[in-house]
mmCIF file of C-alpha atoms in Angstrom:
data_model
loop_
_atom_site.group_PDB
_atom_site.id
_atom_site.type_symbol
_atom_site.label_atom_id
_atom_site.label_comp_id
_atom_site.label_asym_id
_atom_site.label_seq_id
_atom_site.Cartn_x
_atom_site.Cartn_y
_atom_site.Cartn_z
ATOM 1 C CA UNK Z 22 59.126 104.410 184.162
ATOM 2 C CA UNK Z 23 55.683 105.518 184.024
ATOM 3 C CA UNK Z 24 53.294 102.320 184.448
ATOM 4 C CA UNK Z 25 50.173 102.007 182.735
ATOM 5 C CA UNK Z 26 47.089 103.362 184.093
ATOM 6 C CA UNK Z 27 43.006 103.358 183.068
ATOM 7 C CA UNK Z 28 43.841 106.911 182.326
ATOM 8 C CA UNK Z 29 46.280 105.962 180.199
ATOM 9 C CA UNK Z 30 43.850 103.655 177.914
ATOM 10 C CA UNK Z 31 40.409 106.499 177.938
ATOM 11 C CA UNK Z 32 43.256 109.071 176.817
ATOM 12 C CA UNK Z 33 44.511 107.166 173.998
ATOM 13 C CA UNK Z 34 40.721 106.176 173.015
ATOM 14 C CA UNK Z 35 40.013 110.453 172.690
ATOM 15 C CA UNK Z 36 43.521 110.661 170.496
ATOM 16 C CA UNK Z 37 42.615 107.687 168.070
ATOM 17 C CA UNK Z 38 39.114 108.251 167.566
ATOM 18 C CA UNK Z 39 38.152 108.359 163.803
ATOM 19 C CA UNK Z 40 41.802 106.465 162.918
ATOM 20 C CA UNK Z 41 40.625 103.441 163.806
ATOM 21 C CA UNK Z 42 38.134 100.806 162.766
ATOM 22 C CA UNK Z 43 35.971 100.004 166.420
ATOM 23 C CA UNK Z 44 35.235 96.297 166.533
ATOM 24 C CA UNK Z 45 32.549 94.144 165.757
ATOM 25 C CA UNK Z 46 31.746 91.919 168.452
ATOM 26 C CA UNK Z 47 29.405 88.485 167.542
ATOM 27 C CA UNK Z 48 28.271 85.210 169.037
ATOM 28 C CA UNK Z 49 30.665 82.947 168.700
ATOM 29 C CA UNK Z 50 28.616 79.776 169.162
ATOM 30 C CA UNK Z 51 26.671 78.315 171.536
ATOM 31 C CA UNK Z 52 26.098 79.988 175.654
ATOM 32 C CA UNK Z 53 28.142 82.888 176.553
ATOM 33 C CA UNK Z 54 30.935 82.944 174.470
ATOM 34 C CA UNK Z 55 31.475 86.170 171.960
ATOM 35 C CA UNK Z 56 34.219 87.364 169.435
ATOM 36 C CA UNK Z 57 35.631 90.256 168.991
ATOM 37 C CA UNK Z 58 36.519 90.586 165.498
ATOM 38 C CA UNK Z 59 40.177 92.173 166.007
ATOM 39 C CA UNK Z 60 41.574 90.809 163.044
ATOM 40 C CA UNK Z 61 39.377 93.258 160.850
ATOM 41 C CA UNK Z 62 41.335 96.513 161.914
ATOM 42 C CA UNK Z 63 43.166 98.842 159.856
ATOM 43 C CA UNK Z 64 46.517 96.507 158.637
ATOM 44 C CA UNK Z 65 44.637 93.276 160.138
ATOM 45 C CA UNK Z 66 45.704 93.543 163.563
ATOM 46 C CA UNK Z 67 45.012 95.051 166.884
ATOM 47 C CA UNK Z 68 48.460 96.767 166.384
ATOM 48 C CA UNK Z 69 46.989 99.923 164.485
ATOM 49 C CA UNK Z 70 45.491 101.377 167.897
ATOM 50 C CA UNK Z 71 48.876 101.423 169.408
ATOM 51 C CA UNK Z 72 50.509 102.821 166.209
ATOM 52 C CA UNK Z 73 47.894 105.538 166.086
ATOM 53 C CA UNK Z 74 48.209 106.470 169.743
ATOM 54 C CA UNK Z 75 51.931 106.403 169.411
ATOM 55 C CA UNK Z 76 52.118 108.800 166.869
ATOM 56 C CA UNK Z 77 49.201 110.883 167.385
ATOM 57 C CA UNK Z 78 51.189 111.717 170.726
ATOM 58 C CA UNK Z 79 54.037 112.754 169.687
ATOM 59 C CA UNK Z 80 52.979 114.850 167.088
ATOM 60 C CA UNK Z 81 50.464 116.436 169.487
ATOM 61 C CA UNK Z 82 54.243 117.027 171.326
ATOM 62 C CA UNK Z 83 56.056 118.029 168.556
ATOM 63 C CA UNK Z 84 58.436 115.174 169.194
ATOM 64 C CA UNK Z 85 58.423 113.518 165.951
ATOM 65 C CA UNK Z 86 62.096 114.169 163.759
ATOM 66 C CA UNK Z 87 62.341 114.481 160.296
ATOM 67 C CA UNK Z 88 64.251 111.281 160.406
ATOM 68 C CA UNK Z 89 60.797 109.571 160.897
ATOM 69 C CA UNK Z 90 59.760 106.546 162.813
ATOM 70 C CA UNK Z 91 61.399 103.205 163.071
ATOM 71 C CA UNK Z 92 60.240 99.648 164.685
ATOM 72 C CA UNK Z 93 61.299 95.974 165.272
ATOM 73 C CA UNK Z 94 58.237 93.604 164.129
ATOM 74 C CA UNK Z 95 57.772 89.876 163.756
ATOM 75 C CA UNK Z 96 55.293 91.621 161.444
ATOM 76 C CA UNK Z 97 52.288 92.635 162.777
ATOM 77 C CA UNK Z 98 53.564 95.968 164.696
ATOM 78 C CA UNK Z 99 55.659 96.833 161.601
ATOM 79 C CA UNK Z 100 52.397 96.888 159.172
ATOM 80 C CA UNK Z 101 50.886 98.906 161.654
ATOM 81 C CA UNK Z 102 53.384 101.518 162.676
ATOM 82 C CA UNK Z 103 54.499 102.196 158.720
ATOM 83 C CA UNK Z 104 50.588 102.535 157.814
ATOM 84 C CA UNK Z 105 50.090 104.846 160.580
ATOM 85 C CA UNK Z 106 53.261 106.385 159.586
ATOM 86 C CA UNK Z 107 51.819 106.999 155.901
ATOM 87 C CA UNK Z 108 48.756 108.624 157.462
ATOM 88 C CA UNK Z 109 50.852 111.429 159.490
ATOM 89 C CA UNK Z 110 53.456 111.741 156.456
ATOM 90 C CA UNK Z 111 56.567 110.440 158.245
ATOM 91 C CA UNK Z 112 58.927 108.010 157.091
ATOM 92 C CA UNK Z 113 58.864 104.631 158.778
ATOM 93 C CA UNK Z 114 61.848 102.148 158.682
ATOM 94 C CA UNK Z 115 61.026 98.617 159.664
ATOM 95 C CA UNK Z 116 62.966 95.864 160.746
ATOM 96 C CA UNK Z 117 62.072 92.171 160.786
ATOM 97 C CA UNK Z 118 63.452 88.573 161.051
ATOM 98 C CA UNK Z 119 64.784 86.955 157.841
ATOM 99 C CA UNK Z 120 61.840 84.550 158.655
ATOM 100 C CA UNK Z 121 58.681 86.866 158.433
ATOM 101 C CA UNK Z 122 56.169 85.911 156.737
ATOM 102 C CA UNK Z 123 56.656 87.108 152.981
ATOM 103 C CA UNK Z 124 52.953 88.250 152.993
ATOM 104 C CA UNK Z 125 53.658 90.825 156.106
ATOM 105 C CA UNK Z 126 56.817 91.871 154.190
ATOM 106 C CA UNK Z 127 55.263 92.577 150.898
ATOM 107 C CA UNK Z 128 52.388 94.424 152.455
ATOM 108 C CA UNK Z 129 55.183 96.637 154.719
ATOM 109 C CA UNK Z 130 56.967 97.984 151.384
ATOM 110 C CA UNK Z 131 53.291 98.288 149.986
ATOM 111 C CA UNK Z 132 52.953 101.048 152.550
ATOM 112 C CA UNK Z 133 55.934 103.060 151.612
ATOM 113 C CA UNK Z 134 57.846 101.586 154.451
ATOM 114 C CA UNK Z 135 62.230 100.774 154.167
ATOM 115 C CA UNK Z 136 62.144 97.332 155.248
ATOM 116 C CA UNK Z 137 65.187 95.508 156.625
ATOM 117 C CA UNK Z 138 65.528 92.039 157.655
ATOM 118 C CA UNK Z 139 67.947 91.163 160.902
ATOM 119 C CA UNK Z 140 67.824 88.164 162.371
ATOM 120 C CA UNK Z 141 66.315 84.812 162.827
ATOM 121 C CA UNK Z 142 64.473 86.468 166.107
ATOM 122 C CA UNK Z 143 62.781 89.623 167.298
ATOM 123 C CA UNK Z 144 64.907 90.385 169.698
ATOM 124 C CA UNK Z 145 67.731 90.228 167.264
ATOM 125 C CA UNK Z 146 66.054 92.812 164.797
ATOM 126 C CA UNK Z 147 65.043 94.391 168.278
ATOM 127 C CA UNK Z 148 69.180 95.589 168.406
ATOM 128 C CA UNK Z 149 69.636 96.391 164.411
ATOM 129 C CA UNK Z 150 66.117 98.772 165.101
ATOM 130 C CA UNK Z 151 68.109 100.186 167.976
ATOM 131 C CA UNK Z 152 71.216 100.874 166.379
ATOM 132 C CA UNK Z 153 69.739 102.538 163.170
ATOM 133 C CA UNK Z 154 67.802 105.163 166.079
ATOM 134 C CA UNK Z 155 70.630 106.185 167.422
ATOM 135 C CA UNK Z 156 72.346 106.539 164.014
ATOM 136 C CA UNK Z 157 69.280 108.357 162.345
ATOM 137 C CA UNK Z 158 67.813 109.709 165.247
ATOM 138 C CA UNK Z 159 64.436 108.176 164.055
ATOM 139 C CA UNK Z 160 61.784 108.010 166.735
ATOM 140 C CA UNK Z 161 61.863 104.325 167.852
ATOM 141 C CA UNK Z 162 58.828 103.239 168.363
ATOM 142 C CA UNK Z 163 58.342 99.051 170.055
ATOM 143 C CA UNK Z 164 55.995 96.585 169.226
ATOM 144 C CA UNK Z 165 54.682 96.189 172.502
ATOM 145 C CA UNK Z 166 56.874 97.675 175.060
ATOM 146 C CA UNK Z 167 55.396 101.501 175.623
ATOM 147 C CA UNK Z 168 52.667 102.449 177.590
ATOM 148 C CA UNK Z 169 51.701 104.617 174.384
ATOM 149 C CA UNK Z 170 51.077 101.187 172.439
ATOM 150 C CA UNK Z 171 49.983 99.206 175.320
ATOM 151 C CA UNK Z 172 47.149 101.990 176.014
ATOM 152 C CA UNK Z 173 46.463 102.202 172.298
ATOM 153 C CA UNK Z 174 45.600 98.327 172.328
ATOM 154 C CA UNK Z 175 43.608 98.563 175.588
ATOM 155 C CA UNK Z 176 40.829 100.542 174.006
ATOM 156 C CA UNK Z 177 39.184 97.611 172.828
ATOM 157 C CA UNK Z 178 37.689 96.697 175.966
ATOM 158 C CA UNK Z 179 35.928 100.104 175.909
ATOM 159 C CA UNK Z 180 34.619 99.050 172.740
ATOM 160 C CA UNK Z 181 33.478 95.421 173.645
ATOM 161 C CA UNK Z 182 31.656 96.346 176.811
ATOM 162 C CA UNK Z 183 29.854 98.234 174.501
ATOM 163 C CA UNK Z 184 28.201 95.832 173.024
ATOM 164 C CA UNK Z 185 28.540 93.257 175.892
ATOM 165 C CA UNK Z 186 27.691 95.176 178.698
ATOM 166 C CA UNK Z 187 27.820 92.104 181.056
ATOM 167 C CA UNK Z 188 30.696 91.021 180.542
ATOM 168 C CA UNK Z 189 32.113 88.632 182.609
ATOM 169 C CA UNK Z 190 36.202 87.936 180.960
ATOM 170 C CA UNK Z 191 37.684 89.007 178.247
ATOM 171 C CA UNK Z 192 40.234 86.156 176.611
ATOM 172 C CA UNK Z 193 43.479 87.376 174.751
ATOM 173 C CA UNK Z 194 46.084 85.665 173.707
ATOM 174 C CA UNK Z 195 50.287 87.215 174.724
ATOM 175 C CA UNK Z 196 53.369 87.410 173.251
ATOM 176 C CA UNK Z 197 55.379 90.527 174.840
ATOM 177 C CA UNK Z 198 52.129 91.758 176.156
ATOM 178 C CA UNK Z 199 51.147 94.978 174.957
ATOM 179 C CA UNK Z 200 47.757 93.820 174.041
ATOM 180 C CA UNK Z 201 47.297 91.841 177.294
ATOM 181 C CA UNK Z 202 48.625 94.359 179.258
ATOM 182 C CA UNK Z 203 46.227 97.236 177.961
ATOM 183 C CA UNK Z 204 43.203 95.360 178.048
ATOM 184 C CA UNK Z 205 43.619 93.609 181.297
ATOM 185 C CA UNK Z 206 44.206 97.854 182.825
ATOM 186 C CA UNK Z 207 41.072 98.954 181.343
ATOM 187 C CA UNK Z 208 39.179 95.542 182.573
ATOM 188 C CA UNK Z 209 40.445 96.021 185.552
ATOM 189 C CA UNK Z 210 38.948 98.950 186.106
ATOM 190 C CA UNK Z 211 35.465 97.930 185.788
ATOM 191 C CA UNK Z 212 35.449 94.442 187.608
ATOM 192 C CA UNK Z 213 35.528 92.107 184.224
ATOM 193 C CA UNK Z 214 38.494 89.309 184.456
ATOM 194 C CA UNK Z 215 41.174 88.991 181.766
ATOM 195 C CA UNK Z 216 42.388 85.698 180.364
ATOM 196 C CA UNK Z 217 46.259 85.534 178.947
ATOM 197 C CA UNK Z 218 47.266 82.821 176.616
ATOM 198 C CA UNK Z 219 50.433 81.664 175.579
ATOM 199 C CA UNK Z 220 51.736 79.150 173.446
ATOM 200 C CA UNK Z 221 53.295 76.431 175.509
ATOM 201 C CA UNK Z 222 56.526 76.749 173.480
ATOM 202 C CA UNK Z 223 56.148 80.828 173.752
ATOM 203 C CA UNK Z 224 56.072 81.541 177.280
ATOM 204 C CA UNK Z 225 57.213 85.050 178.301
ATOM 205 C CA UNK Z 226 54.626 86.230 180.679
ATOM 206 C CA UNK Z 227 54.340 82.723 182.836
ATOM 207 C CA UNK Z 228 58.244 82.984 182.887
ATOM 208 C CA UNK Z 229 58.297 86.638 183.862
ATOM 209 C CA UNK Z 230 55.501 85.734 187.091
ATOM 210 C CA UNK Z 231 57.957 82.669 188.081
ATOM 211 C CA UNK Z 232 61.237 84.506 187.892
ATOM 212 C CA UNK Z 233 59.402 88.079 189.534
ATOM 213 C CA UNK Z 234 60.907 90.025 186.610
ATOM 214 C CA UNK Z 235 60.797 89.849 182.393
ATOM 215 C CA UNK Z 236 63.418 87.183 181.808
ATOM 216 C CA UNK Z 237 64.115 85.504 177.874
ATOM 217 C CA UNK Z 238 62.866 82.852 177.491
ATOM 218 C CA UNK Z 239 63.049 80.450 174.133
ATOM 219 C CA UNK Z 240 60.344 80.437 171.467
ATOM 220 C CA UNK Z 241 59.381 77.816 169.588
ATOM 221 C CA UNK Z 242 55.325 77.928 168.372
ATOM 222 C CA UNK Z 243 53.124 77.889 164.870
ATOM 223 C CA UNK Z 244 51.972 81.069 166.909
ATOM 224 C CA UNK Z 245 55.740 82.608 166.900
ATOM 225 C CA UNK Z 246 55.850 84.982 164.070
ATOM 226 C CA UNK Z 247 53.632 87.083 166.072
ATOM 227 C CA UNK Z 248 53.814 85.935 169.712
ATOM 228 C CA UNK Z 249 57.611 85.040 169.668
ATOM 229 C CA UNK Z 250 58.551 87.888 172.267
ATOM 230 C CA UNK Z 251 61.828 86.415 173.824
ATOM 231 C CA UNK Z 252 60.604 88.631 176.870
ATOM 232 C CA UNK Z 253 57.662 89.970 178.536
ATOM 233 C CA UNK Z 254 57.189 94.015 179.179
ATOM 234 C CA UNK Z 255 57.099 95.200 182.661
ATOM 235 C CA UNK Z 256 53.448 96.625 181.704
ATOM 236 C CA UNK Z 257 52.624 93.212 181.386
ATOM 237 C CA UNK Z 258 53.923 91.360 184.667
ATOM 238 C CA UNK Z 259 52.389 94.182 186.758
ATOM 239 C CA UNK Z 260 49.091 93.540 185.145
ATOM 240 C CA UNK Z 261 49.238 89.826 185.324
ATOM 241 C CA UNK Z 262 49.953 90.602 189.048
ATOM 242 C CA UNK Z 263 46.112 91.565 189.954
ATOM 243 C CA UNK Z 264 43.997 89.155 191.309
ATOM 244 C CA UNK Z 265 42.044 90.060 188.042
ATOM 245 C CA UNK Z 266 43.666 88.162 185.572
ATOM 246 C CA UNK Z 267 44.366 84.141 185.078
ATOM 247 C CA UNK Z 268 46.865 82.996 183.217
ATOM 248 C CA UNK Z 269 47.070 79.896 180.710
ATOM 249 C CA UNK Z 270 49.258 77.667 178.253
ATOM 250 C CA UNK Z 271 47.982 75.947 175.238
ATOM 251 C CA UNK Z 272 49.798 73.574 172.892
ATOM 252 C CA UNK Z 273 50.142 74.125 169.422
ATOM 253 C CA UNK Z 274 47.977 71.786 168.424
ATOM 254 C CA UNK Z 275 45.140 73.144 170.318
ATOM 255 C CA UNK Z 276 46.438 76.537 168.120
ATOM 256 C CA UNK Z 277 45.775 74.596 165.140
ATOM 257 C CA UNK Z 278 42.796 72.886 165.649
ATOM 258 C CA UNK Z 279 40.527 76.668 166.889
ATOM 259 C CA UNK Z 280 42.315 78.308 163.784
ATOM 260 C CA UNK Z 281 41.014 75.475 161.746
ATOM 261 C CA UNK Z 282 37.897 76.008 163.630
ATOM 262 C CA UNK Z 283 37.038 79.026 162.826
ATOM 263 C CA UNK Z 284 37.476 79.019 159.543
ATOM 264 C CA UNK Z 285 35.382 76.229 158.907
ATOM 265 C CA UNK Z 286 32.717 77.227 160.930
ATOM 266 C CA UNK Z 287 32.838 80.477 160.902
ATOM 267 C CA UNK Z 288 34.521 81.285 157.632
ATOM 268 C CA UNK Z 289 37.092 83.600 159.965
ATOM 269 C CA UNK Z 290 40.747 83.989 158.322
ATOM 270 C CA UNK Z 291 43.048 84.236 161.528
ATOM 271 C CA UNK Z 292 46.602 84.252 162.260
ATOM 272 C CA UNK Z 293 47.859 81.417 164.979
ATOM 273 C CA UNK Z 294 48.154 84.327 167.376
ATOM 274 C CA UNK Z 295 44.384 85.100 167.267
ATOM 275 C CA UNK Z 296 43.184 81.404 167.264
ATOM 276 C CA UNK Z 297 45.529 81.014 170.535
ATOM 277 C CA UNK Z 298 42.989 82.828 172.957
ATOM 278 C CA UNK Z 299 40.301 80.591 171.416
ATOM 279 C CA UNK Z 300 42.008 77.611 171.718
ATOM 280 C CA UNK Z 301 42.460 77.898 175.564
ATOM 281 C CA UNK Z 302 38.374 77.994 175.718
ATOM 282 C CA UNK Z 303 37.883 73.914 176.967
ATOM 283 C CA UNK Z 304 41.279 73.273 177.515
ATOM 284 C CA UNK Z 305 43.275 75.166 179.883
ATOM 285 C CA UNK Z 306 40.554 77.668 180.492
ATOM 286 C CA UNK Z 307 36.908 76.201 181.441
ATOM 287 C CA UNK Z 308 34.402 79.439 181.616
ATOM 288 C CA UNK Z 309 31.237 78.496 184.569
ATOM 289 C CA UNK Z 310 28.195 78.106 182.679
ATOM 290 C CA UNK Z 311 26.699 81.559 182.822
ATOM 291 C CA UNK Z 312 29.862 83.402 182.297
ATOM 292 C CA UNK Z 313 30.231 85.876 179.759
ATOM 293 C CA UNK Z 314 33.386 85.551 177.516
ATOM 294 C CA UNK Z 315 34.563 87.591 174.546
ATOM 295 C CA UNK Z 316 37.467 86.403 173.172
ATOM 296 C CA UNK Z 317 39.720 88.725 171.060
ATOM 297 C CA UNK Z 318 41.118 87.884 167.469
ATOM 298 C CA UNK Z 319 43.726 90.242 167.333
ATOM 299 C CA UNK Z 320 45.283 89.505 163.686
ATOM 300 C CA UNK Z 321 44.662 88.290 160.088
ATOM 301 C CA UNK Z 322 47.621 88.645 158.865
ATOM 302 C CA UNK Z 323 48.744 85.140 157.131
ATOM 303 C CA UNK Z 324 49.084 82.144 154.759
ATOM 304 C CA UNK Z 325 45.551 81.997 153.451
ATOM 305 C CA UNK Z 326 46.527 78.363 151.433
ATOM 306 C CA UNK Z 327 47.209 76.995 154.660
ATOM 307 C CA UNK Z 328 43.482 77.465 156.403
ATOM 308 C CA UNK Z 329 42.370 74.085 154.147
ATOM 309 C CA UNK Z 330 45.141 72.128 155.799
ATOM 310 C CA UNK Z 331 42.862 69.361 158.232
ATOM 311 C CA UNK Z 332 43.418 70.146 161.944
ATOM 312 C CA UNK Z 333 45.261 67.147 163.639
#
């Protein structure tokens, strides 16, 4: 299997240029500490970079069937793969668990998509997605498990150094790892550290490192709809490999408490999965005092009623 490479991410950046929105990076309180502003992309996640890239390169190959495009989401992939989907003018068939979020799945058929529910898990919509490909022979597409997506996702860093030129660490928070896993290849590459966070409850990539190989693992998180990956991609472990990258755990109240936080301070509407990289910031992860941190909100996508619900 090809593994990811720097290449990889400054290829996809050429091939989604002008499909994407670049992110806004701003100070995100007091000393060194900036956000990326993610969550504002194209379907309110980081996903639409991978979607784009995905796409982009197979209809550069001439590898995309009439059947269209199909994906397994807890959400966030699915909104971005059927919106990038509308742009080329393929079909996109999307399936979710039972429990998604009603807001994702609303949005989903607002894009033109055929969405079917499977499951109470990803993985378990994961095996309907893979069935209907080899019925339909749709081009199946993953929500983080291609080095197409991964490297879509990892041209943010491209886009932060930009505007934080001395950066130090970049903080993002995991679930299968595509995001992590493209971001921590193009950090790599120019000496700045990567921070992955995972929900206590939600913890793929930690189990993956202990067991020397993606393994399930249970999930059970406010975070899950998005990071509930029942296993980490091999993209992911090799990354988290480097000498690069630290890893870290936060509980969900911790989740709760930065979501909360940045709404009321900041008036920022995140999902749990964005407010988990934050929430590791004086916790689990304690930057030195000079050190330059952006942290990444990667989505938006969620119950705006309950940002008004008091932190515990």
């Amino acid at each position: 299997m090809h593994q990811l490479s720097p290449a990889d991410v400054r290829a996809a950046a050429d091939r989604i240029a002008g499909a994407v929105r670049p992110v806004r990076v701003v100070p995100g309180g007091p000393g060194g500490v900036w956000l990326a502003l993610e969550h504002m992309q194209h379907t309110g996640s980081f996903k639409a970079r991978g979607a784009v890239n995905f796409l982009r390169a197979h209809r550069d190959a001439g590898t995309l069937p009439d059947a269209g495009v199909t994906i397994a989401s807890g959400g966030n992939a699915g909104l971005a793969c059927a919106w990038s989907a509308l742009q080329e003018g393929v079909r996109a068939t999307v399936f979710l668990p039972v429990n998604a979020p009603a807001v994702k799945v609303a949005r989903l058929r607002g894009y033109g998509a055929d969405v079917r529910l499977a499951g109470d898990e990803y993985a378990e919509a994961l095996a309907a997605c893979e069935e209907h490909a080899a019925a339909s022979g749709a081009l199946a597409s993953h929500a983080y498990d291609h080095p197409l997506v991964a490297a879509g996702a990892g041209t943010l860093l491209a886009e932060i150094r930009r505007q934080v030129p001395d950066l130090d660490t970049v903080v993002v928070s995991v679930g299968g790892g595509g995001l992590f896993a493209g971001v921590a290849t193009a950090a790599r590459e120019h000496g700045v550290r990567t921070v992955a966070v995972e929900p206590e409850n939600c913890r793929a990539l930690h189990a993956a490192l202990a067991a020397g190989a993606p393994v399930d693992v249970p999930v059970d998180s406010v975070a899950a709809d998005s990071l509930g990956a029942r296993r980490a991609s091999a993209d992911a472990l090799a990354a988290a490999r480097h000498a690069t990258v630290r890893t870290a755990l936060v509980p969900d109240t911790a989740i709760v408490r930065a979501r909360h936080h940045l709404w009321e301070d900041h008036r920022l509407a995140v999902e749990h999965a964005a407010a988990t990289a934050l929430a590791t910031l004086g916790t689990t992860y304690h930057p030195a005092e000079d050190e330059r941190v952006c942290v990444v909100l990667c989505g938006a996508n969620t119950d705006l009623t309950t940002l008004t619900t008091p932190a515990a």
